[in-house]
mmCIF file of C-alpha atoms in Angstrom:
data_model
loop_
_atom_site.group_PDB
_atom_site.id
_atom_site.type_symbol
_atom_site.label_atom_id
_atom_site.label_comp_id
_atom_site.label_asym_id
_atom_site.label_seq_id
_atom_site.Cartn_x
_atom_site.Cartn_y
_atom_site.Cartn_z
ATOM 1 C CA MET A 1 87.248 -29.277 76.845
ATOM 2 C CA ARG A 2 88.909 -27.108 79.222
ATOM 3 C CA ARG A 3 92.662 -28.485 78.548
ATOM 4 C CA HIS A 4 92.324 -26.909 75.181
ATOM 5 C CA SER A 5 92.481 -23.726 76.679
ATOM 6 C CA GLN A 6 94.097 -24.074 78.548
ATOM 7 C CA ARG A 7 96.986 -25.232 76.255
ATOM 8 C CA ALA A 8 96.160 -22.443 73.714
ATOM 9 C CA LEU A 9 96.641 -19.990 76.795
ATOM 10 C CA ILE A 10 100.120 -21.212 77.788
ATOM 11 C CA GLU A 11 101.205 -21.096 74.548
ATOM 12 C CA TYR A 12 100.567 -17.847 73.503
ATOM 13 C CA PHE A 13 101.453 -15.997 76.683
ATOM 14 C CA GLY A 14 103.830 -18.503 78.275
ATOM 15 C CA ALA A 15 103.772 -20.095 81.469
ATOM 16 C CA LYS A 16 105.361 -17.529 83.383
ATOM 17 C CA ARG A 17 104.094 -14.602 82.067
ATOM 18 C CA ASP A 18 102.496 -12.641 85.307
ATOM 19 C CA VAL A 19 98.479 -12.528 84.551
ATOM 20 C CA THR A 20 99.167 -8.390 86.319
ATOM 21 C CA THR A 21 100.825 -7.585 82.796
ATOM 22 C CA ILE A 22 98.224 -8.649 80.803
ATOM 23 C CA THR A 23 95.893 -6.181 79.095
ATOM 24 C CA GLU A 24 92.906 -5.707 77.107
ATOM 25 C CA GLY A 25 94.485 -4.776 74.130
ATOM 26 C CA ASP A 26 97.136 -8.139 75.538
ATOM 27 C CA ALA A 27 93.136 -9.959 74.940
ATOM 28 C CA GLU A 28 91.771 -8.953 71.895
ATOM 29 C CA GLN A 29 95.317 -10.228 70.078
ATOM 30 C CA TYR A 30 95.153 -13.299 72.226
ATOM 31 C CA ARG A 31 91.872 -13.462 70.331
ATOM 32 C CA ASP A 32 93.222 -12.894 66.784
ATOM 33 C CA TRP A 33 95.495 -15.195 67.514
ATOM 34 C CA LEU A 34 93.364 -17.791 67.842
ATOM 35 C CA LEU A 35 91.671 -17.207 64.940
ATOM 36 C CA THR A 36 94.536 -16.987 62.380
ATOM 37 C CA GLU A 37 98.210 -18.963 64.036
ATOM 38 C CA PHE A 38 96.858 -21.256 66.544
ATOM 39 C CA VAL A 39 97.890 -24.530 65.292
ATOM 40 C CA GLN A 40 95.471 -27.601 65.349
ATOM 41 C CA ARG A 41 95.106 -30.903 64.554
ATOM 42 C CA ARG A 42 92.654 -32.224 61.982
ATOM 43 C CA ARG A 43 92.471 -35.559 61.428
ATOM 44 C CA LEU A 44 96.493 -35.765 59.394
ATOM 45 C CA GLU A 45 96.643 -32.358 59.025
ATOM 46 C CA GLU A 46 97.754 -29.562 61.242
ATOM 47 C CA VAL A 47 95.638 -26.266 60.496
ATOM 48 C CA LYS A 48 96.133 -23.048 61.530
ATOM 49 C CA GLY A 49 93.411 -21.116 63.188
ATOM 50 C CA VAL A 50 90.200 -21.969 64.482
ATOM 51 C CA SER A 51 86.437 -21.627 64.212
ATOM 52 C CA GLU A 52 84.815 -18.625 65.565
ATOM 53 C CA ALA A 53 82.904 -20.623 67.323
ATOM 54 C CA VAL A 54 86.250 -22.192 69.607
ATOM 55 C CA ALA A 55 88.032 -19.222 69.591
ATOM 56 C CA ARG A 56 84.957 -17.672 72.072
ATOM 57 C CA LYS A 57 84.970 -20.560 73.880
ATOM 58 C CA ARG A 58 88.620 -20.485 74.677
ATOM 59 C CA CYS A 59 88.606 -16.927 75.250
ATOM 60 C CA GLY A 60 85.271 -17.262 77.612
ATOM 61 C CA ASP A 61 87.426 -20.292 79.830
ATOM 62 C CA ALA A 62 90.170 -17.348 79.837
ATOM 63 C CA ARG A 63 87.006 -14.764 81.195
ATOM 64 C CA MET A 64 86.595 -16.821 83.731
ATOM 65 C CA TRP A 65 89.590 -17.831 85.297
ATOM 66 C CA PHE A 66 90.766 -14.223 85.418
ATOM 67 C CA ALA A 67 87.286 -13.345 86.843
ATOM 68 C CA HIS A 68 88.707 -16.118 89.385
ATOM 69 C CA ALA A 69 92.112 -14.068 89.688
ATOM 70 C CA VAL A 70 89.884 -10.613 90.067
ATOM 71 C CA LYS A 71 87.845 -12.522 92.831
ATOM 72 C CA MET A 72 91.296 -12.924 94.314
ATOM 73 C CA ARG A 73 92.451 -9.478 94.191
ATOM 74 C CA MET A 74 95.499 -10.878 92.074
ATOM 75 C CA ILE A 75 94.434 -8.305 89.098
ATOM 76 C CA ASP A 76 91.778 -4.845 89.380
ATOM 77 C CA SER A 77 90.081 -6.091 86.618
ATOM 78 C CA ASN A 78 89.417 -8.858 83.988
ATOM 79 C CA PRO A 79 91.411 -8.407 80.440
ATOM 80 C CA PHE A 80 88.838 -10.864 78.644
ATOM 81 C CA ASP A 81 85.175 -8.684 79.536
ATOM 82 C CA ALA A 82 85.145 -7.014 76.227
ATOM 83 C CA VAL A 83 85.924 -9.868 73.928
ATOM 84 C CA PRO A 84 83.434 -11.534 72.159
ATOM 85 C CA VAL A 85 83.035 -15.604 74.120
ATOM 86 C CA ALA A 86 80.273 -17.986 73.413
ATOM 87 C CA ALA A 87 77.287 -16.864 74.546
ATOM 88 C CA VAL A 88 75.935 -18.219 78.144
ATOM 89 C CA ALA A 89 72.324 -18.895 78.856
ATOM 90 C CA GLY A 90 69.920 -16.492 79.764
ATOM 91 C CA GLU A 91 72.115 -13.343 78.555
ATOM 92 C CA GLN A 92 71.288 -10.311 76.450
ATOM 93 C CA LYS A 93 72.238 -7.700 74.455
ATOM 94 C CA VAL A 94 71.563 -4.498 76.242
ATOM 95 C CA PHE A 95 70.940 -1.596 74.398
ATOM 96 C CA VAL A 96 72.313 1.951 76.223
ATOM 97 C CA ASP A 97 69.041 4.808 75.127
ATOM 98 C CA GLU A 98 69.497 8.296 74.125
ATOM 99 C CA ASP A 99 68.071 9.393 77.662
ATOM 100 C CA VAL A 100 70.338 6.875 79.744
ATOM 101 C CA THR A 101 73.150 8.054 77.620
ATOM 102 C CA GLN A 102 72.538 11.960 77.658
ATOM 103 C CA ARG A 103 72.093 11.232 81.785
ATOM 104 C CA VAL A 104 75.643 9.231 82.281
ATOM 105 C CA MET A 105 77.215 11.708 79.961
ATOM 106 C CA GLU A 106 76.487 14.983 82.016
ATOM 107 C CA LYS A 107 77.909 12.835 85.603
ATOM 108 C CA LEU A 108 81.978 12.236 83.501
ATOM 109 C CA PRO A 109 84.456 14.588 85.209
ATOM 110 C CA SER A 110 85.539 15.945 82.407
ATOM 111 C CA GLY A 111 85.446 16.692 78.475
ATOM 112 C CA GLU A 112 88.200 14.061 78.182
ATOM 113 C CA TRP A 113 85.117 11.891 79.976
ATOM 114 C CA ARG A 114 83.009 12.827 77.510
ATOM 115 C CA LEU A 115 84.560 12.216 74.409
ATOM 116 C CA LEU A 116 86.136 9.222 75.452
ATOM 117 C CA PHE A 117 81.989 7.956 76.129
ATOM 118 C CA ALA A 118 80.649 9.386 73.057
ATOM 119 C CA LEU A 119 83.327 7.205 70.782
ATOM 120 C CA ALA A 120 82.801 5.003 72.506
ATOM 121 C CA ARG A 121 79.114 5.067 72.029
ATOM 122 C CA TYR A 122 78.142 6.786 68.712
ATOM 123 C CA GLN A 123 81.549 6.249 66.637
ATOM 124 C CA GLY A 124 81.549 2.720 68.039
ATOM 125 C CA LEU A 125 85.358 2.291 69.059
ATOM 126 C CA ARG A 126 87.258 -0.678 70.649
ATOM 127 C CA ILE A 127 88.319 1.334 74.392
ATOM 128 C CA PRO A 128 91.227 1.533 74.984
ATOM 129 C CA SER A 129 92.895 0.041 72.127
ATOM 130 C CA GLU A 130 91.069 2.209 68.960
ATOM 131 C CA VAL A 131 91.892 5.682 70.912
ATOM 132 C CA GLN A 132 94.860 5.504 73.192
ATOM 133 C CA GLY A 133 96.941 6.029 70.135
ATOM 134 C CA MET A 134 94.368 8.202 68.164
ATOM 135 C CA GLU A 135 96.143 12.106 67.676
ATOM 136 C CA TRP A 136 94.317 15.648 65.827
ATOM 137 C CA GLY A 137 95.994 14.997 62.939
ATOM 138 C CA HIS A 138 93.597 11.826 62.286
ATOM 139 C CA VAL A 139 90.924 13.910 62.874
ATOM 140 C CA ASP A 140 90.114 15.833 58.992
ATOM 141 C CA TRP A 141 87.635 18.233 60.076
ATOM 142 C CA GLU A 142 86.821 19.346 56.958
ATOM 143 C CA ARG A 143 85.800 16.456 55.396
ATOM 144 C CA ARG A 144 84.507 15.285 58.902
ATOM 145 C CA ARG A 145 86.045 12.098 59.186
ATOM 146 C CA LEU A 146 88.152 10.350 61.485
ATOM 147 C CA LEU A 147 90.871 7.959 60.909
ATOM 148 C CA VAL A 148 90.903 4.917 63.386
ATOM 149 C CA LEU A 149 93.992 3.546 64.038
ATOM 150 C CA SER A 150 92.676 -0.197 65.172
ATOM 151 C CA PRO A 151 95.710 -2.367 66.854
ATOM 152 C CA LYS A 152 93.172 -5.314 67.039
ATOM 153 C CA THR A 153 93.355 -6.137 63.301
ATOM 154 C CA GLU A 154 96.733 -4.143 62.446
ATOM 155 C CA ARG A 155 98.278 -8.406 62.074
ATOM 156 C CA HIS A 156 95.855 -8.558 58.917
ATOM 157 C CA ARG A 157 96.700 -6.871 55.873
ATOM 158 C CA GLY A 158 94.961 -3.822 55.294
ATOM 159 C CA HIS A 159 93.239 -4.119 58.406
ATOM 160 C CA ASP A 160 95.340 -1.717 60.523
ATOM 161 C CA ARG A 161 93.585 1.200 60.350
ATOM 162 C CA ARG A 162 89.518 2.695 58.789
ATOM 163 C CA GLU A 163 88.664 6.009 57.651
ATOM 164 C CA MET A 164 84.827 6.384 59.471
ATOM 165 C CA PRO A 165 82.566 9.998 59.549
ATOM 166 C CA ILE A 166 82.627 12.190 62.388
ATOM 167 C CA PHE A 167 78.461 11.811 63.534
ATOM 168 C CA PRO A 168 77.193 15.143 64.719
ATOM 169 C CA GLU A 169 77.069 13.364 68.115
ATOM 170 C CA THR A 170 80.852 13.290 68.570
ATOM 171 C CA MET A 171 81.510 16.470 66.253
ATOM 172 C CA ALA A 172 80.388 18.766 69.548
ATOM 173 C CA VAL A 173 82.140 17.122 72.596
ATOM 174 C CA LEU A 174 84.947 17.055 69.734
ATOM 175 C CA ARG A 175 85.816 20.364 69.034
ATOM 176 C CA GLU A 176 85.142 21.046 72.765
ATOM 177 C CA VAL A 177 88.085 19.124 73.417
ATOM 178 C CA PHE A 178 90.018 19.963 70.746
ATOM 179 C CA GLU A 179 89.002 23.719 71.379
ATOM 180 C CA ALA A 180 90.184 23.067 74.784
ATOM 181 C CA ALA A 181 94.169 21.749 74.130
ATOM 182 C CA GLU A 182 97.042 23.511 74.454
ATOM 183 C CA PRO A 183 99.612 23.483 71.850
ATOM 184 C CA GLY A 184 103.146 21.882 72.653
ATOM 185 C CA THR A 185 101.478 20.064 75.479
ATOM 186 C CA PRO A 186 100.092 16.312 75.447
ATOM 187 C CA ALA A 187 96.599 17.552 74.547
ATOM 188 C CA GLY A 188 98.098 19.153 71.337
ATOM 189 C CA ARG A 189 99.216 16.007 70.217
ATOM 190 C CA TRP A 190 96.548 13.309 71.538
ATOM 191 C CA VAL A 191 92.993 13.535 71.170
ATOM 192 C CA LEU A 192 93.207 11.512 74.975
ATOM 193 C CA PRO A 193 96.013 11.600 76.358
ATOM 194 C CA MET A 194 94.581 11.158 79.190
ATOM 195 C CA SER A 195 94.324 7.878 78.535
ATOM 196 C CA ARG A 196 97.792 7.159 77.669
ATOM 197 C CA GLY A 197 99.451 4.427 79.086
ATOM 198 C CA LYS A 198 96.311 2.863 81.420
ATOM 199 C CA THR A 199 95.108 -0.402 82.019
ATOM 200 C CA GLY A 200 91.574 -1.416 81.701
ATOM 201 C CA ALA A 201 90.119 -0.547 84.961
ATOM 202 C CA ALA A 202 91.116 3.185 85.567
ATOM 203 C CA PHE A 203 88.443 3.599 82.442
ATOM 204 C CA ARG A 204 85.616 1.254 84.233
ATOM 205 C CA LYS A 205 86.275 3.183 87.357
ATOM 206 C CA PRO A 206 84.897 7.087 86.049
ATOM 207 C CA LEU A 207 82.074 5.338 83.894
ATOM 208 C CA VAL A 208 80.938 3.412 86.775
ATOM 209 C CA ARG A 209 80.321 6.788 88.987
ATOM 210 C CA ALA A 210 78.790 8.539 86.538
ATOM 211 C CA ILE A 211 76.577 5.816 85.817
ATOM 212 C CA GLU A 212 75.629 6.270 90.169
ATOM 213 C CA LEU A 213 75.412 9.483 89.916
ATOM 214 C CA ALA A 214 73.170 9.052 86.873
ATOM 215 C CA GLY A 215 71.108 7.038 88.632
ATOM 216 C CA VAL A 216 70.511 4.690 85.915
ATOM 217 C CA ALA A 217 70.739 0.922 85.928
ATOM 218 C CA ALA A 218 74.381 -0.534 85.163
ATOM 219 C CA TRP A 219 74.771 -2.745 81.729
ATOM 220 C CA PRO A 220 76.955 -5.668 81.625
ATOM 221 C CA LYS A 221 80.127 -4.859 79.496
ATOM 222 C CA LEU A 222 79.701 -1.343 79.799
ATOM 223 C CA TYR A 223 82.181 0.109 76.984
ATOM 224 C CA HIS A 224 81.166 -3.463 74.619
ATOM 225 C CA MET A 225 77.394 -2.388 75.308
ATOM 226 C CA LEU A 226 78.433 1.384 74.084
ATOM 227 C CA ARG A 227 79.450 -0.261 70.949
ATOM 228 C CA SER A 228 76.774 -2.408 70.164
ATOM 229 C CA THR A 229 74.633 -0.230 71.012
ATOM 230 C CA ARG A 230 75.742 2.089 67.955
ATOM 231 C CA GLN A 231 75.805 -0.917 65.992
ATOM 232 C CA THR A 232 72.316 -1.791 66.270
ATOM 233 C CA GLU A 233 71.253 1.890 66.284
ATOM 234 C CA LEU A 234 73.111 2.629 62.275
ATOM 235 C CA GLU A 235 71.964 -0.900 60.769
ATOM 236 C CA HIS A 236 68.078 0.142 61.355
ATOM 237 C CA LEU A 237 69.053 3.600 59.514
#
């Protein structure tokens, strides 16, 4: 029932938390807390953590409430948009094919934005949590490997980071941004300095504009579907 979802939100964020301060990272951490720390009663026992299905239901209720806050113009974007929720009847995954990908890439405003898009579409990274702390020191050019810090799962031992191959589709734009970076500036340290300190709305608007300029249909859950598309491709390699 939704009162359980309400209780969980209040317990995690506090009854007096300003909704404008809740970020996508907070929403992801709330989901992790539900799965591992939230205390519930089962018969005569207290148990930590809920099932995946229950976590999706709780996050789905949160998404609905925050969507109302967006409509009321209390917040600019919904921090729960990228968090997995229970499936809605008729809701389908969208596969962002290579033609659409390239058309949108061409309309993005800068090399940094193209790299952000490539990291979501070809590396399958979570946006923004897995790109905001990425440094050039995390790029192993010789081995073509990328170290990814994972704030979403850092509370779980051994899951605070992962290493992955840099796929060919990403490499060209990664080198483009690296070669344009001036030593001693934020761009000389951070892979995507423009992502630092930004909220969800700041990541969404330029991508929506590029999609419009490319003349393609916008897909739901913009960055989540890019990650999902890459997962589908890799599963069928």
